[in-house]
Tab-separated table of C-alpha atoms and ligand atoms in Angstrom:
chain	number	residue	atom	x	y	z
A	1	MET	CA	219.941	12.344	21.423
A	2	ARG	CA	218.130	11.146	19.494
A	3	SER	CA	215.434	13.095	16.723
A	4	TYR	CA	213.516	12.207	14.183
A	5	THR	CA	211.754	13.862	10.425
A	6	LEU	CA	208.922	13.919	9.624
A	7	ILE	CA	206.853	14.314	6.558
A	8	ALA	CA	203.411	15.598	7.383
A	9	PRO	CA	201.060	16.320	4.422
A	10	ALA	CA	198.274	18.290	3.790
A	11	LYS	CA	194.788	17.929	3.137
A	12	ILE	CA	191.513	19.252	1.019
A	13	ASN	CA	188.135	19.052	1.406
A	14	LEU	CA	186.576	17.289	-1.287
A	15	TYR	CA	183.300	17.734	0.621
A	16	LEU	CA	181.975	20.184	3.397
A	17	GLU	CA	178.554	20.320	4.408
A	18	ILE	CA	177.003	21.839	7.373
A	19	ILE	CA	174.640	20.213	8.418
A	20	GLY	CA	173.857	21.931	11.828
A	21	ASP	CA	174.681	24.414	14.856
A	22	ARG	CA	175.964	22.328	18.420
A	23	PRO	CA	175.635	23.821	21.460
A	24	ASP	CA	179.167	23.974	22.183
A	25	GLY	CA	179.480	26.440	19.350
A	26	TYR	CA	181.099	24.909	17.060
A	27	HIS	CA	179.017	22.753	13.737
A	28	GLU	CA	178.059	19.437	12.972
A	29	LEU	CA	179.856	18.364	9.677
A	30	ILE	CA	180.256	15.796	7.217
A	31	MET	CA	183.653	16.559	5.499
A	32	ILE	CA	185.335	14.347	3.110
A	33	LEU	CA	188.977	14.542	3.562
A	34	GLN	CA	191.543	14.214	1.359
A	35	SER	CA	195.321	13.680	2.072
A	36	ILE	CA	197.572	15.795	-0.568
A	37	ASP	CA	201.368	15.313	-0.924
A	38	LEU	CA	202.091	18.998	-0.395
A	39	ALA	CA	203.606	18.961	2.615
A	40	ASP	CA	205.936	20.146	5.421
A	41	GLN	CA	208.926	18.860	7.317
A	42	ILE	CA	208.869	18.695	10.850
A	43	ASP	CA	212.252	17.608	12.523
A	44	LEU	CA	211.945	16.803	16.357
A	45	GLN	CA	215.115	16.249	18.952
A	46	ALA	CA	214.913	15.659	22.626
A	47	SER	CA	216.508	18.915	23.946
A	48	VAL	CA	219.183	19.057	27.153
A	49	THR	CA	217.026	22.005	28.399
A	50	ASP	CA	213.001	21.291	30.299
A	51	LYS	CA	211.502	23.477	27.155
A	52	ILE	CA	209.512	23.138	24.411
A	53	ARG	CA	210.685	25.595	22.094
A	54	VAL	CA	209.061	25.656	18.161
A	55	ARG	CA	211.285	27.407	15.387
A	56	CYS	CA	210.090	27.797	11.372
A	57	ASP	CA	211.694	29.207	8.594
A	58	ASN	CA	208.152	31.099	7.745
A	59	PRO	CA	208.271	34.030	9.466
A	60	GLN	CA	204.185	34.618	9.673
A	61	VAL	CA	204.008	31.314	11.668
A	62	PRO	CA	204.880	31.808	15.642
A	63	SER	CA	206.871	30.006	17.993
A	64	ASP	CA	205.492	30.481	21.040
A	65	ASN	CA	202.208	28.327	22.345
A	66	SER	CA	200.158	30.075	19.862
A	67	ASN	CA	201.241	27.524	17.539
A	68	ILE	CA	199.171	24.381	17.537
A	69	ALA	CA	202.791	22.497	16.891
A	70	HIS	CA	203.261	23.580	20.455
A	71	ARG	CA	200.036	23.190	21.837
A	72	ALA	CA	200.528	19.415	21.212
A	73	ALA	CA	204.233	19.317	22.650
A	74	SER	CA	202.610	20.985	25.662
A	75	LEU	CA	199.885	18.361	25.644
A	76	MET	CA	202.402	15.458	25.764
A	77	ALA	CA	204.516	17.078	28.337
A	78	GLU	CA	200.807	17.435	30.627
A	79	GLU	CA	199.577	13.792	29.384
A	80	PHE	CA	202.921	12.420	30.318
A	81	PRO	CA	204.258	14.334	33.073
A	82	GLU	CA	206.176	11.577	34.445
A	83	VAL	CA	207.568	10.748	30.624
A	84	PHE	CA	208.748	14.484	30.660
A	85	ALA	CA	210.418	15.087	33.806
A	86	LYS	CA	212.423	11.656	32.504
A	87	TYR	CA	213.258	12.959	28.791
A	88	GLY	CA	212.979	16.777	28.896
A	89	GLY	CA	211.866	19.075	26.765
A	90	VAL	CA	211.860	19.244	22.664
A	91	ASP	CA	213.232	21.238	20.260
A	92	ILE	CA	210.564	21.329	16.960
A	93	THR	CA	211.278	22.979	13.560
A	94	ILE	CA	209.449	23.279	10.911
A	95	HIS	CA	210.214	23.419	7.714
A	96	LYS	CA	207.195	25.569	6.212
A	97	ASN	CA	205.659	24.416	2.170
A	98	ILE	CA	201.945	24.396	3.014
A	99	PRO	CA	200.852	27.715	2.585
A	100	VAL	CA	199.462	29.394	6.144
A	101	ALA	CA	196.132	30.267	7.024
A	102	ALA	CA	194.223	28.497	3.631
A	103	GLY	CA	192.080	25.679	4.603
A	104	LEU	CA	194.917	23.401	4.048
A	105	ALA	CA	194.993	21.962	7.872
A	106	GLY	CA	198.834	22.946	7.657
A	107	GLY	CA	198.761	24.029	11.423
A	108	SER	CA	196.887	20.418	12.073
A	109	THR	CA	199.183	18.533	10.259
A	110	ASN	CA	202.409	19.575	12.014
A	111	ALA	CA	200.380	19.138	15.661
A	112	ALA	CA	199.726	15.665	14.426
A	113	ALA	CA	203.256	15.214	13.235
A	114	VAL	CA	203.997	16.575	16.945
A	115	LEU	CA	201.961	13.940	18.493
A	116	ILE	CA	203.182	11.146	16.508
A	117	GLY	CA	206.738	11.659	16.465
A	118	MET	CA	206.851	12.627	20.546
A	119	ASN	CA	204.829	9.059	20.713
A	120	LEU	CA	208.492	7.686	19.291
A	121	LEU	CA	210.596	9.833	20.959
A	122	TRP	CA	209.343	9.027	23.896
A	123	ASN	CA	208.535	5.481	23.668
A	124	LEU	CA	205.096	5.854	24.230
A	125	GLY	CA	203.726	3.477	22.219
A	126	LEU	CA	200.247	5.244	21.929
A	127	THR	CA	197.965	3.823	19.247
A	128	GLN	CA	196.608	5.491	16.472
A	129	ILE	CA	193.427	5.567	18.063
A	130	GLU	CA	194.737	7.463	21.027
A	131	LEU	CA	196.940	9.859	19.151
A	132	GLU	CA	193.827	11.103	17.354
A	133	GLU	CA	191.907	11.232	20.523
A	134	LEU	CA	194.817	13.671	22.027
A	135	GLY	CA	195.135	15.455	18.448
A	136	ALA	CA	190.898	16.560	19.000
A	137	LYS	CA	191.848	18.266	21.845
A	138	LEU	CA	193.314	20.037	19.269
A	139	GLY	CA	191.625	21.032	16.719
A	140	SER	CA	189.008	19.433	14.637
A	141	ASP	CA	191.486	18.497	11.340
A	142	VAL	CA	193.897	17.098	14.029
A	143	PRO	CA	192.815	13.264	14.182
A	144	PHE	CA	192.635	13.367	10.372
A	145	CYS	CA	195.853	14.445	9.939
A	146	VAL	CA	196.875	12.050	12.288
A	147	ALA	CA	195.168	9.067	10.324
A	148	GLY	CA	195.445	10.602	6.641
A	149	GLY	CA	194.563	8.958	3.049
A	150	THR	CA	190.827	9.603	2.247
A	151	ALA	CA	188.236	9.786	5.153
A	152	ILE	CA	184.679	11.013	5.824
A	153	ALA	CA	184.707	12.882	9.129
A	154	THR	CA	181.321	13.796	11.256
A	155	GLY	CA	181.060	15.395	14.271
A	156	ARG	CA	182.793	18.648	14.244
A	157	GLY	CA	185.246	16.785	11.849
A	158	GLU	CA	186.727	14.602	14.493
A	159	GLN	CA	184.883	11.323	14.127
A	160	LEU	CA	186.625	9.212	11.211
A	161	SER	CA	185.565	6.609	8.510
A	162	PRO	CA	188.344	5.516	5.974
A	163	LEU	CA	187.095	5.396	2.605
A	164	PRO	CA	188.847	3.535	0.063
A	165	SER	CA	192.297	5.678	-0.689
A	166	LEU	CA	192.569	7.376	-3.892
A	167	ASP	CA	196.242	7.791	-5.337
A	168	ALA	CA	198.126	10.215	-7.054
A	169	ILE	CA	195.319	12.175	-8.864
A	170	TYR	CA	196.775	15.616	-9.741
A	171	LEU	CA	195.713	18.809	-9.055
A	172	VAL	CA	196.393	22.695	-9.069
A	173	LEU	CA	196.654	24.488	-5.810
A	174	GLY	CA	195.877	28.580	-5.703
A	175	LYS	CA	196.664	30.503	-2.991
A	176	TYR	CA	196.703	34.272	-2.928
A	177	ARG	CA	199.333	34.659	-0.219
A	178	SER	CA	198.219	37.756	0.946
A	179	LEU	CA	194.665	36.556	1.852
A	180	GLU	CA	194.291	34.887	4.964
A	181	VAL	CA	190.483	33.597	6.440
A	182	SER	CA	190.245	32.840	10.053
A	183	THR	CA	188.262	29.328	10.112
A	184	ALA	CA	186.412	30.581	13.565
A	185	TRP	CA	184.804	33.700	11.119
A	186	ALA	CA	183.879	31.872	8.039
A	187	TYR	CA	182.079	29.297	10.255
A	188	LYS	CA	180.548	32.269	12.358
A	189	THR	CA	179.432	34.349	9.623
A	190	TYR	CA	178.320	31.107	7.857
A	191	ARG	CA	175.663	30.501	11.031
A	192	GLN	CA	174.856	34.118	10.930
A	193	GLU	CA	173.822	34.663	7.239
A	194	PHE	CA	172.190	30.575	7.057
A	195	GLY	CA	172.125	29.209	10.458
A	196	SER	CA	168.664	30.119	9.883
A	197	SER	CA	167.649	27.078	7.052
A	198	TYR	CA	168.742	24.896	9.742
A	199	ILE	CA	165.532	22.318	11.055
A	200	ARG	CA	165.064	20.817	14.653
A	201	ASP	CA	164.189	17.242	13.656
A	202	ALA	CA	161.664	14.561	16.516
A	203	ASN	CA	164.797	14.231	18.464
A	204	SER	CA	165.669	18.143	18.365
A	205	LEU	CA	168.742	17.393	16.547
A	206	VAL	CA	169.446	20.174	14.379
A	207	SER	CA	169.854	19.515	10.902
A	208	ARG	CA	170.146	21.698	7.340
A	209	ALA	CA	166.620	21.745	5.434
A	210	GLU	CA	168.466	20.658	2.255
A	211	ALA	CA	169.400	17.730	1.086
A	212	VAL	CA	172.411	15.963	1.647
A	213	HIS	CA	174.630	14.555	-1.625
A	214	SER	CA	177.557	13.354	0.275
A	215	GLY	CA	176.790	9.927	-1.345
A	216	SER	CA	177.498	10.878	-4.667
A	217	MET	CA	180.977	11.775	-3.754
A	218	VAL	CA	181.292	8.394	-1.642
A	219	LYS	CA	180.374	6.460	-4.881
A	220	ALA	CA	182.404	8.225	-6.884
A	221	ILE	CA	185.352	7.718	-4.202
A	222	VAL	CA	184.235	4.275	-4.112
A	223	HIS	CA	184.783	3.883	-7.807
A	224	ARG	CA	187.528	5.399	-8.079
A	225	ASP	CA	185.779	7.493	-10.762
A	226	ALA	CA	187.833	10.984	-11.144
A	227	ALA	CA	185.489	12.928	-13.384
A	228	GLN	CA	182.769	11.853	-10.752
A	229	ILE	CA	184.958	12.965	-7.945
A	230	GLY	CA	185.284	16.778	-9.739
A	231	GLN	CA	181.453	16.724	-10.381
A	232	ASN	CA	180.191	16.429	-7.129
A	233	LEU	CA	182.918	18.487	-5.332
A	234	HIS	CA	181.575	20.745	-2.585
A	235	ASN	CA	181.782	23.521	0.021
A	236	ASP	CA	179.570	25.501	2.009
A	237	LEU	CA	181.765	27.630	3.132
A	238	GLU	CA	181.635	29.194	-0.088
A	239	ARG	CA	179.002	30.826	0.322
A	240	VAL	CA	179.937	32.886	3.101
A	241	VAL	CA	183.607	33.223	1.693
A	242	LEU	CA	183.598	33.972	-1.853
A	243	PRO	CA	181.663	36.962	-2.050
A	244	ILE	CA	184.068	38.681	0.291
A	245	TYR	CA	186.799	37.673	-1.528
A	246	PRO	CA	186.309	38.745	-5.400
A	247	GLN	CA	190.118	37.340	-5.807
A	248	VAL	CA	189.280	33.880	-4.480
A	249	LEU	CA	185.954	33.751	-7.034
A	250	GLN	CA	188.157	35.103	-9.973
A	251	LEU	CA	190.444	32.171	-9.456
A	252	ARG	CA	187.920	29.470	-9.314
A	253	GLU	CA	186.332	30.732	-12.401
A	254	VAL	CA	189.248	30.673	-14.402
A	255	PHE	CA	189.984	26.816	-13.070
A	256	ALA	CA	186.349	26.195	-14.423
A	257	SER	CA	187.617	27.489	-17.603
A	258	ALA	CA	190.703	25.825	-18.398
A	259	GLY	CA	188.512	22.495	-18.450
A	260	VAL	CA	189.468	20.596	-15.437
A	261	LEU	CA	187.591	17.927	-13.650
A	262	GLY	CA	186.117	19.998	-11.088
A	263	THR	CA	187.032	23.015	-9.215
A	264	MET	CA	186.364	24.304	-5.164
A	265	MET	CA	187.352	26.106	-2.317
A	266	SER	CA	189.390	24.117	0.113
A	267	GLY	CA	187.939	24.263	4.009
A	268	SER	CA	187.676	27.587	5.086
A	269	GLY	CA	189.617	29.455	2.021
A	270	PRO	CA	190.752	30.453	0.827
A	271	SER	CA	192.909	28.175	-1.043
A	272	VAL	CA	191.065	26.572	-4.618
A	273	PHE	CA	191.558	23.844	-5.512
A	274	ALA	CA	191.758	22.131	-9.659
A	275	LEU	CA	191.379	18.435	-10.457
A	276	CYS	CA	192.853	17.325	-12.982
A	277	GLU	CA	193.201	14.287	-15.308
A	278	SER	CA	197.002	14.123	-15.537
A	279	GLN	CA	200.042	15.710	-15.046
A	280	GLN	CA	199.936	17.312	-18.675
A	281	GLN	CA	196.694	18.919	-17.695
A	282	ALA	CA	198.014	19.779	-14.526
A	283	GLU	CA	200.689	21.437	-15.798
A	284	GLN	CA	198.843	22.969	-18.420
A	285	VAL	CA	196.152	24.235	-16.811
A	286	LYS	CA	199.024	26.180	-14.570
A	287	PHE	CA	200.397	27.723	-17.398
A	288	HIS	CA	197.006	28.637	-18.375
A	289	VAL	CA	196.130	30.120	-14.937
A	290	GLU	CA	199.573	31.795	-14.436
A	291	LYS	CA	198.911	34.115	-18.282
A	292	THR	CA	195.460	34.783	-17.388
A	293	ILE	CA	196.153	36.255	-13.359
A	294	PRO	CA	199.813	37.687	-14.048
A	295	ASP	CA	200.100	38.171	-10.346
A	296	GLU	CA	202.555	38.008	-8.424
A	297	ASP	CA	200.839	37.038	-4.578
A	298	LEU	CA	199.088	34.504	-6.739
A	299	GLU	CA	200.804	31.182	-5.708
A	300	LEU	CA	200.373	28.216	-7.507
A	301	PHE	CA	201.363	24.492	-6.990
A	302	ILE	CA	201.102	21.234	-9.052
A	303	THR	CA	200.182	18.418	-6.586
A	304	ARG	CA	198.331	15.119	-6.301
A	305	THR	CA	196.213	13.040	-3.999
A	306	THR	CA	198.413	10.487	-1.630
A	307	THR	CA	196.873	7.396	0.573
A	308	HIS	CA	199.247	8.387	3.538
A	309	GLY	CA	199.473	10.436	6.331
A	310	ILE	CA	202.099	11.458	8.407
A	311	GLN	CA	205.645	10.143	7.292
A	312	VAL	CA	208.091	9.159	9.440
A	313	ARG	CA	211.679	9.783	7.535
A	314	SER	CA	214.439	9.314	9.682
A	315	LEU	CA	215.658	8.248	13.282
A	316	VAL	CA	219.058	9.551	14.194
B	401	C5P	O1	189.035	22.934	15.757
B	401	C5P	P1	189.634	24.106	15.609
B	401	C5P	O2	189.817	24.781	16.323
B	401	C5P	O3	190.226	24.318	14.055
B	401	C5P	O4	187.862	25.275	14.509
B	401	C5P	C1	188.639	26.370	14.600
B	401	C5P	C2	187.197	27.188	14.789
B	401	C5P	O5	186.218	26.954	13.452
B	401	C5P	C3	186.845	27.104	15.942
B	401	C5P	O6	186.890	27.703	16.897
B	401	C5P	C4	184.808	27.212	15.525
B	401	C5P	O7	184.946	28.798	15.755
B	401	C5P	C5	185.270	26.547	13.960
B	401	C5P	N1	184.132	25.415	14.049
B	401	C5P	C6	183.172	24.941	13.931
B	401	C5P	N2	182.638	23.979	13.331
B	401	C5P	C7	183.637	22.853	13.389
B	401	C5P	C8	184.981	22.990	13.237
B	401	C5P	C9	185.539	24.287	13.660
B	401	C5P	O8	182.420	26.174	13.912
B	401	C5P	N3	182.916	21.593	13.419
C-alpha cells in the first residue's frame, strides 16, 4: 500500500485589484499571490475500499464532499475512471495549521496537494500545467496553490504568470478564531457597493475607472525591495470587509503603529498580515500586538514568504 505526505503552504495576497465583473458571476482580477511557510500536512493513502475518505484534526473542517480536498479526489476519479477502478479509493488525512475561512487559501492548497498526490499515487504523469487546469475546475486559487512561489494572477485568478521569487521575508499574521468571512459574500458586496465604478471600454470589456497600480508592486518584487513591497500592498476587498469587522480594522491599525514595512488584509479576509524587516522585528511586533490586544480569540503566527508550492515529503 503506497502513501504520500505532502506539505501544502498557505498564500497571502500582496495585491488584489478588482477590475470588473464577469458574465459568469465572478470578478476580473489582478492579484499578486505569495506562498508562505505556514502549511498544512496532507497524508494520502491508497484505500482497500473504493471510497474517498477525508479526515481532519480541525472539527471546523467538513469531511464530506463540501470539503474541496474531497472534491479534488472526486474530480480525479471522474477524469480517470479506469485508473480509479484499478487503484480503488483514497484516504486523505488533513493536519490543519492554516486558519480556516481566513483568506489564506487553506482549502485551495489542500485541494492542490490532493491533485499532486493522486497524480503520484496513480502514476498519471500529469504535468504541472495539466494539474493547474484541473485545479481551476475546483476554485480560482487552486492553480496558484499547485504552482506556488510568487505569481501574478489574472482572469478570475486562475491565469498565472510567475514573478521572481521572494524568499524569507518575515511576516506576522493575525486571525480572530471566531471570525470567518465568506469569499462569495465579500465579492457580492463589493459588486453591490462599488460595481458602478466599473467602466465599459471600446471593446465592451468592463474595467474599473481608477488607475491600476500593480506595476509598482511588480517592480518592487523584481527588485526584491521589501520596503517598496510594504508600501504597495493593496486589497480592494478591504473596502467591504473592514467596515463590517472593526476588530480586523483595529488589528491592521495596531500592526501599522508598530512600524512594520506594510500591513494588509489577505484575500477576502479576515486575516491580516504585517511585513517585517527581520525575524527580530516580527517577534517584537507579535509581542506588541499581544500586549495591545489581549484577546484569547486572536491567533498570531510568525511566518515567512517561501519560494515553493506543495512539497512531497515522503513515500512509504
Ligand atoms: O473560485 P472560488 O470557488 O474560490 O470562489 C469563491 C467565490 O468567490 C465564488 O463563488 C465567487 O462568488 C467569488 N469570486 C469572484 N470572483 C473571483 C473569484 C471568486 O466573484 N475572481
